[in-house]
Amino acid sequence: MVKSDLQKIVIFLSCLLLSSCGSRIERFQDSLEIRSQQDPVLSGDGQKLALIVEYKGRLSVQLRDLRNGEVLRLRHLSRNQPHSSPSLSWNGRYLAVIAQRGNRRLVIIEDRLTGRSHHLLTPRERIPLRLSLAPDATQVAIQMADKGKWRIELFDLSKTIESDQPRGRISNTTSPVIR
């Protein structure tokens, strides 16, 4: 009898220990009108989450601050839907997505710090399918459909947008010259 009680206590404590070691699970559900969530991507510092949500029948990018769960406002991405393939820079300053304007797909990069948007137009015969923004936002890799084949193209953004460096680091372009 004592052995059986001891086994029950060990099993109970083991279950308790295992459940307390599990990772934290969060479900983001703000509205009953959000039907699905897909394509999650984290910023390099782990503080922002971009994802595609189906809201009122339209696929749209959503950006969240993970420190407080707040949905962040996006100035230039409320139209040109559907959105797909979100990508974030290191601090979440830049958010890149593939958007639809009429019957044309284009890449839009929103600079959340300055409020500007940058449109990357591709030749009409190449259709952007997926993208990946470099952590410092100086390059973007885009998977394109081109005459029935998929190709990856790299675009240099360094002359168009300012680099997004991890907080506390100085960009090489702005560091003083030491002689």
C-alpha atoms as an extended CHARMM CRD file, in Angstrom:
* protein
*
       179  EXT
         1         1  MET       CA              0.0000000000        0.0000000000        0.0000000000  PROA      1               0.0000000000
         2         2  VAL       CA              2.7810000000        2.4290000000        0.8610000000  PROA      2               0.0000000000
         3         3  LYS       CA              4.6200000000        1.5280000000       -2.3500000000  PROA      3               0.0000000000
         4         4  SER       CA              1.5080000000        2.2510000000       -4.4440000000  PROA      4               0.0000000000
         5         5  ASP       CA              0.9830000000        5.6320000000       -2.7290000000  PROA      5               0.0000000000
         6         6  LEU       CA              4.6400000000        6.4890000000       -3.2910000000  PROA      6               0.0000000000
         7         7  GLN       CA              4.3150000000        5.6200000000       -7.0030000000  PROA      7               0.0000000000
         8         8  LYS       CA              1.2520000000        7.8750000000       -7.2960000000  PROA      8               0.0000000000
         9         9  ILE       CA              3.1220000000       10.7570000000       -5.6560000000  PROA      9               0.0000000000
        10        10  VAL       CA              6.1340000000       10.2710000000       -7.9610000000  PROA      10              0.0000000000
        11        11  ILE       CA              3.8790000000       10.2060000000      -11.0310000000  PROA      11              0.0000000000
        12        12  PHE       CA              2.0210000000       13.3190000000       -9.8480000000  PROA      12              0.0000000000
        13        13  LEU       CA              5.2590000000       15.2250000000       -9.1820000000  PROA      13              0.0000000000
        14        14  SER       CA              6.7050000000       14.1340000000      -12.5270000000  PROA      14              0.0000000000
        15        15  CYS       CA              3.6360000000       15.4140000000      -14.3670000000  PROA      15              0.0000000000
        16        16  LEU       CA              3.7460000000       18.6680000000      -12.4190000000  PROA      16              0.0000000000
        17        17  LEU       CA              7.4270000000       19.1370000000      -13.2080000000  PROA      17              0.0000000000
        18        18  LEU       CA              6.9710000000       18.3740000000      -16.8940000000  PROA      18              0.0000000000
        19        19  SER       CA              4.0430000000       20.7510000000      -17.2430000000  PROA      19              0.0000000000
        20        20  SER       CA              5.9790000000       23.5860000000      -15.6030000000  PROA      20              0.0000000000
        21        21  CYS       CA              8.9290000000       23.0690000000      -17.9850000000  PROA      21              0.0000000000
        22        22  GLY       CA              6.8140000000       23.4780000000      -21.1040000000  PROA      22              0.0000000000
        23        23  SER       CA              7.2140000000       26.5230000000      -23.3000000000  PROA      23              0.0000000000
        24        24  ARG       CA              4.7230000000       29.3560000000      -23.1620000000  PROA      24              0.0000000000
        25        25  ILE       CA              1.9810000000       29.1010000000      -25.7710000000  PROA      25              0.0000000000
        26        26  GLU       CA              0.1020000000       32.1610000000      -26.9370000000  PROA      26              0.0000000000
        27        27  ARG       CA             -2.7700000000       32.3120000000      -29.3550000000  PROA      27              0.0000000000
        28        28  PHE       CA             -3.4670000000       35.6120000000      -30.9960000000  PROA      28              0.0000000000
        29        29  GLN       CA             -7.1470000000       36.1280000000      -31.6000000000  PROA      29              0.0000000000
        30        30  ASP       CA             -8.3620000000       39.7170000000      -31.5520000000  PROA      30              0.0000000000
        31        31  SER       CA            -11.5050000000       39.4880000000      -33.5370000000  PROA      31              0.0000000000
        32        32  LEU       CA            -14.0950000000       36.9410000000      -34.4460000000  PROA      32              0.0000000000
        33        33  GLU       CA            -13.6810000000       38.1780000000      -38.0130000000  PROA      33              0.0000000000
        34        34  ILE       CA            -10.1180000000       36.8260000000      -38.2360000000  PROA      34              0.0000000000
        35        35  ARG       CA            -10.5170000000       33.4340000000      -39.8980000000  PROA      35              0.0000000000
        36        36  SER       CA             -6.9570000000       32.1720000000      -40.2100000000  PROA      36              0.0000000000
        37        37  GLN       CA             -3.3350000000       33.0500000000      -39.4980000000  PROA      37              0.0000000000
        38        38  GLN       CA             -0.3450000000       32.0010000000      -41.5980000000  PROA      38              0.0000000000
        39        39  ASP       CA              3.2610000000       32.7740000000      -42.6200000000  PROA      39              0.0000000000
        40        40  PRO       CA              4.6000000000       33.9040000000      -39.2170000000  PROA      40              0.0000000000
        41        41  VAL       CA              7.9680000000       35.6740000000      -39.1520000000  PROA      41              0.0000000000
        42        42  LEU       CA              9.8700000000       37.1100000000      -36.1890000000  PROA      42              0.0000000000
        43        43  SER       CA             12.1460000000       40.1240000000      -36.1670000000  PROA      43              0.0000000000
        44        44  GLY       CA             15.7800000000       39.3480000000      -35.3940000000  PROA      44              0.0000000000
        45        45  ASP       CA             15.4700000000       40.7110000000      -31.8610000000  PROA      45              0.0000000000
        46        46  GLY       CA             12.3760000000       38.5440000000      -31.2590000000  PROA      46              0.0000000000
        47        47  GLN       CA             10.1620000000       41.4890000000      -30.2790000000  PROA      47              0.0000000000
        48        48  LYS       CA              7.9490000000       41.7880000000      -33.3840000000  PROA      48              0.0000000000
        49        49  LEU       CA              5.8220000000       39.1850000000      -35.1550000000  PROA      49              0.0000000000
        50        50  ALA       CA              4.4620000000       39.6450000000      -38.6730000000  PROA      50              0.0000000000
        51        51  LEU       CA              1.8460000000       37.2620000000      -40.0180000000  PROA      51              0.0000000000
        52        52  ILE       CA             -0.8170000000       37.0330000000      -42.6680000000  PROA      52              0.0000000000
        53        53  VAL       CA             -4.3780000000       37.0170000000      -41.3650000000  PROA      53              0.0000000000
        54        54  GLU       CA             -7.6150000000       36.5010000000      -43.2070000000  PROA      54              0.0000000000
        55        55  TYR       CA             -9.7910000000       39.4080000000      -42.1450000000  PROA      55              0.0000000000
        56        56  LYS       CA            -13.2120000000       39.9470000000      -43.7130000000  PROA      56              0.0000000000
        57        57  GLY       CA            -12.2490000000       37.5800000000      -46.5370000000  PROA      57              0.0000000000
        58        58  ARG       CA             -8.9960000000       39.3910000000      -47.3990000000  PROA      58              0.0000000000
        59        59  LEU       CA             -5.4330000000       38.2470000000      -46.7160000000  PROA      59              0.0000000000
        60        60  SER       CA             -3.6410000000       41.0750000000      -44.9780000000  PROA      60              0.0000000000
        61        61  VAL       CA             -0.3600000000       41.4720000000      -43.1240000000  PROA      61              0.0000000000
        62        62  GLN       CA             -0.5210000000       42.1510000000      -39.3960000000  PROA      62              0.0000000000
        63        63  LEU       CA              2.3590000000       43.2630000000      -37.1680000000  PROA      63              0.0000000000
        64        64  ARG       CA              2.4060000000       42.6430000000      -33.4200000000  PROA      64              0.0000000000
        65        65  ASP       CA              4.6160000000       43.8590000000      -30.6200000000  PROA      65              0.0000000000
        66        66  LEU       CA              5.2860000000       40.7080000000      -28.5960000000  PROA      66              0.0000000000
        67        67  ARG       CA              6.1770000000       42.6130000000      -25.4350000000  PROA      67              0.0000000000
        68        68  ASN       CA              2.5760000000       43.7590000000      -24.9670000000  PROA      68              0.0000000000
        69        69  GLY       CA              0.5780000000       41.9070000000      -27.6770000000  PROA      69              0.0000000000
        70        70  GLU       CA             -0.4220000000       45.1790000000      -29.3530000000  PROA      70              0.0000000000
        71        71  VAL       CA             -1.2440000000       45.1910000000      -33.0790000000  PROA      71              0.0000000000
        72        72  LEU       CA              0.9450000000       47.8800000000      -34.6490000000  PROA      72              0.0000000000
        73        73  ARG       CA             -0.3710000000       50.3060000000      -37.2460000000  PROA      73              0.0000000000
        74        74  LEU       CA              0.9280000000       49.9400000000      -40.7910000000  PROA      74              0.0000000000
        75        75  ARG       CA              0.4960000000       53.1040000000      -42.8460000000  PROA      75              0.0000000000
        76        76  HSD       CA              1.0460000000       51.8260000000      -46.3820000000  PROA      76              0.0000000000
        77        77  LEU       CA             -0.1140000000       48.2290000000      -46.2430000000  PROA      77              0.0000000000
        78        78  SER       CA             -3.8410000000       48.6280000000      -45.6400000000  PROA      78              0.0000000000
        79        79  ARG       CA             -4.5240000000       48.3660000000      -49.3760000000  PROA      79              0.0000000000
        80        80  ASN       CA             -3.0340000000       46.4590000000      -52.3140000000  PROA      80              0.0000000000
        81        81  GLN       CA             -4.2920000000       43.1360000000      -50.9800000000  PROA      81              0.0000000000
        82        82  PRO       CA             -3.9150000000       40.2060000000      -50.7900000000  PROA      82              0.0000000000
        83        83  HSD       CA             -0.5750000000       40.2200000000      -49.0010000000  PROA      83              0.0000000000
        84        84  SER       CA              1.8240000000       37.2950000000      -48.7600000000  PROA      84              0.0000000000
        85        85  SER       CA              5.3270000000       36.3400000000      -47.6380000000  PROA      85              0.0000000000
        86        86  PRO       CA              6.0430000000       38.9110000000      -44.8960000000  PROA      86              0.0000000000
        87        87  SER       CA              9.6320000000       39.5110000000      -43.7950000000  PROA      87              0.0000000000
        88        88  LEU       CA             11.0580000000       41.7210000000      -41.0270000000  PROA      88              0.0000000000
        89        89  SER       CA             14.3740000000       43.4470000000      -40.4580000000  PROA      89              0.0000000000
        90        90  TRP       CA             16.3480000000       43.0130000000      -37.2330000000  PROA      90              0.0000000000
        91        91  ASN       CA             14.3950000000       45.4800000000      -35.0480000000  PROA      91              0.0000000000
        92        92  GLY       CA             11.1940000000       45.3240000000      -37.0960000000  PROA      92              0.0000000000
        93        93  ARG       CA             11.8190000000       48.7820000000      -38.5410000000  PROA      93              0.0000000000
        94        94  TYR       CA             11.2310000000       47.4380000000      -42.0520000000  PROA      94              0.0000000000
        95        95  LEU       CA              8.4090000000       45.1250000000      -43.0640000000  PROA      95              0.0000000000
        96        96  ALA       CA              8.4630000000       43.6910000000      -46.5820000000  PROA      96              0.0000000000
        97        97  VAL       CA              5.5130000000       41.9110000000      -48.2230000000  PROA      97              0.0000000000
        98        98  ILE       CA              4.3420000000       40.8470000000      -51.6350000000  PROA      98              0.0000000000
        99        99  ALA       CA              1.1580000000       42.7370000000      -52.4640000000  PROA      99              0.0000000000
       100       100  GLN       CA             -1.3660000000       42.8000000000      -55.2900000000  PROA      100             0.0000000000
       101       101  ARG       CA             -2.1110000000       45.9900000000      -57.2230000000  PROA      101             0.0000000000
       102       102  GLY       CA             -4.7490000000       45.2370000000      -59.8160000000  PROA      102             0.0000000000
       103       103  ASN       CA             -3.4610000000       42.1570000000      -61.6410000000  PROA      103             0.0000000000
       104       104  ARG       CA              0.1990000000       42.9010000000      -60.8050000000  PROA      104             0.0000000000
       105       105  ARG       CA              2.2130000000       41.5580000000      -57.8500000000  PROA      105             0.0000000000
       106       106  LEU       CA              4.8160000000       43.8670000000      -56.3490000000  PROA      106             0.0000000000
       107       107  VAL       CA              7.1260000000       44.0430000000      -53.3560000000  PROA      107             0.0000000000
       108       108  ILE       CA              6.3940000000       46.7670000000      -50.8010000000  PROA      108             0.0000000000
       109       109  ILE       CA              8.7680000000       47.6260000000      -47.9740000000  PROA      109             0.0000000000
       110       110  GLU       CA              7.3870000000       49.8550000000      -45.2360000000  PROA      110             0.0000000000
       111       111  ASP       CA              9.8170000000       51.8770000000      -43.1080000000  PROA      111             0.0000000000
       112       112  ARG       CA              7.9940000000       52.1220000000      -39.7900000000  PROA      112             0.0000000000
       113       113  LEU       CA             10.4550000000       54.6860000000      -38.4150000000  PROA      113             0.0000000000
       114       114  THR       CA             10.0890000000       57.3030000000      -41.1620000000  PROA      114             0.0000000000
       115       115  GLY       CA              6.6090000000       56.3150000000      -42.3510000000  PROA      115             0.0000000000
       116       116  ARG       CA              7.7800000000       55.8920000000      -45.9460000000  PROA      116             0.0000000000
       117       117  SER       CA              7.0810000000       52.9970000000      -48.2690000000  PROA      117             0.0000000000
       118       118  HSD       CA              9.3490000000       51.6480000000      -50.9730000000  PROA      118             0.0000000000
       119       119  HSD       CA              7.9820000000       49.7820000000      -53.9930000000  PROA      119             0.0000000000
       120       120  LEU       CA             10.2210000000       47.3250000000      -55.7640000000  PROA      120             0.0000000000
       121       121  LEU       CA              8.8820000000       46.8340000000      -59.2560000000  PROA      121             0.0000000000
       122       122  THR       CA              9.9390000000       43.7430000000      -61.1450000000  PROA      122             0.0000000000
       123       123  PRO       CA              9.6630000000       43.1300000000      -64.8960000000  PROA      123             0.0000000000
       124       124  ARG       CA              6.1160000000       42.1190000000      -65.8290000000  PROA      124             0.0000000000
       125       125  GLU       CA              7.1510000000       38.6460000000      -66.9950000000  PROA      125             0.0000000000
       126       126  ARG       CA              8.6230000000       37.8490000000      -63.5500000000  PROA      126             0.0000000000
       127       127  ILE       CA              6.0830000000       37.2770000000      -60.7940000000  PROA      127             0.0000000000
       128       128  PRO       CA              7.2670000000       37.5410000000      -57.1580000000  PROA      128             0.0000000000
       129       129  LEU       CA              6.1950000000       34.5190000000      -55.0990000000  PROA      129             0.0000000000
       130       130  ARG       CA              8.1870000000       34.6710000000      -51.8190000000  PROA      130             0.0000000000
       131       131  LEU       CA             10.7170000000       37.0210000000      -50.3160000000  PROA      131             0.0000000000
       132       132  SER       CA             13.2650000000       37.2640000000      -47.5400000000  PROA      132             0.0000000000
       133       133  LEU       CA             14.5620000000       40.5890000000      -46.2420000000  PROA      133             0.0000000000
       134       134  ALA       CA             18.1180000000       40.6380000000      -44.8820000000  PROA      134             0.0000000000
       135       135  PRO       CA             18.2270000000       41.3840000000      -41.1300000000  PROA      135             0.0000000000
       136       136  ASP       CA             19.8390000000       44.7820000000      -41.7990000000  PROA      136             0.0000000000
       137       137  ALA       CA             17.4030000000       45.3930000000      -44.7120000000  PROA      137             0.0000000000
       138       138  THR       CA             20.2000000000       46.1250000000      -47.2050000000  PROA      138             0.0000000000
       139       139  GLN       CA             19.1350000000       43.2450000000      -49.4770000000  PROA      139             0.0000000000
       140       140  VAL       CA             16.0460000000       41.2950000000      -50.3660000000  PROA      140             0.0000000000
       141       141  ALA       CA             15.9490000000       37.8470000000      -51.9630000000  PROA      141             0.0000000000
       142       142  ILE       CA             12.8720000000       37.1850000000      -54.0740000000  PROA      142             0.0000000000
       143       143  GLN       CA             11.6660000000       33.9010000000      -55.5410000000  PROA      143             0.0000000000
       144       144  MET       CA             10.2140000000       34.7050000000      -58.9610000000  PROA      144             0.0000000000
       145       145  ALA       CA              8.1620000000       32.7380000000      -61.4430000000  PROA      145             0.0000000000
       146       146  ASP       CA              9.7030000000       33.4160000000      -64.8420000000  PROA      146             0.0000000000
       147       147  LYS       CA              8.3870000000       31.6060000000      -67.9400000000  PROA      147             0.0000000000
       148       148  GLY       CA              7.3510000000       28.5340000000      -65.9710000000  PROA      148             0.0000000000
       149       149  LYS       CA             10.5560000000       28.3350000000      -63.9020000000  PROA      149             0.0000000000
       150       150  TRP       CA             11.2950000000       29.5130000000      -60.4050000000  PROA      150             0.0000000000
       151       151  ARG       CA             14.3510000000       31.6990000000      -59.9190000000  PROA      151             0.0000000000
       152       152  ILE       CA             15.8710000000       33.5280000000      -56.9640000000  PROA      152             0.0000000000
       153       153  GLU       CA             16.9700000000       37.1230000000      -57.4760000000  PROA      153             0.0000000000
       154       154  LEU       CA             18.8410000000       39.3440000000      -55.0230000000  PROA      154             0.0000000000
       155       155  PHE       CA             18.1610000000       43.0900000000      -54.9210000000  PROA      155             0.0000000000
       156       156  ASP       CA             20.5000000000       45.6080000000      -53.3140000000  PROA      156             0.0000000000
       157       157  LEU       CA             18.5530000000       48.0890000000      -51.1740000000  PROA      157             0.0000000000
       158       158  SER       CA             21.5720000000       49.7580000000      -49.5290000000  PROA      158             0.0000000000
       159       159  LYS       CA             21.2980000000       52.9150000000      -51.6560000000  PROA      159             0.0000000000
       160       160  THR       CA             17.5310000000       53.1460000000      -51.1290000000  PROA      160             0.0000000000
       161       161  ILE       CA             17.0070000000       52.5460000000      -47.4120000000  PROA      161             0.0000000000
       162       162  GLU       CA             18.9920000000       53.0000000000      -44.2240000000  PROA      162             0.0000000000
       163       163  SER       CA             20.4200000000       49.8880000000      -42.5810000000  PROA      163             0.0000000000
       164       164  ASP       CA             18.5700000000       48.4520000000      -39.5410000000  PROA      164             0.0000000000
       165       165  GLN       CA             21.2550000000       47.3590000000      -37.0740000000  PROA      165             0.0000000000
       166       166  PRO       CA             20.7490000000       45.5580000000      -33.7610000000  PROA      166             0.0000000000
       167       167  ARG       CA             20.3430000000       48.1110000000      -30.9780000000  PROA      167             0.0000000000
       168       168  GLY       CA             23.6530000000       49.1830000000      -29.5050000000  PROA      168             0.0000000000
       169       169  ARG       CA             25.6520000000       48.4560000000      -32.6920000000  PROA      169             0.0000000000
       170       170  ILE       CA             26.9980000000       51.1450000000      -34.9350000000  PROA      170             0.0000000000
       171       171  SER       CA             26.6330000000       50.6080000000      -38.6550000000  PROA      171             0.0000000000
       172       172  ASN       CA             29.8790000000       50.3640000000      -40.6240000000  PROA      172             0.0000000000
       173       173  THR       CA             28.7580000000       53.2610000000      -42.8020000000  PROA      173             0.0000000000
       174       174  THR       CA             28.4480000000       55.6170000000      -39.8290000000  PROA      174             0.0000000000
       175       175  SER       CA             31.3730000000       54.4780000000      -37.6710000000  PROA      175             0.0000000000
       176       176  PRO       CA             34.2490000000       56.9410000000      -37.3080000000  PROA      176             0.0000000000
       177       177  VAL       CA             37.5210000000       56.2200000000      -39.0610000000  PROA      177             0.0000000000
       178       178  ILE       CA             40.2970000000       55.3940000000      -36.5970000000  PROA      178             0.0000000000
       179       179  ARG       CA             43.8700000000       56.0770000000      -37.7420000000  PROA      179             0.0000000000
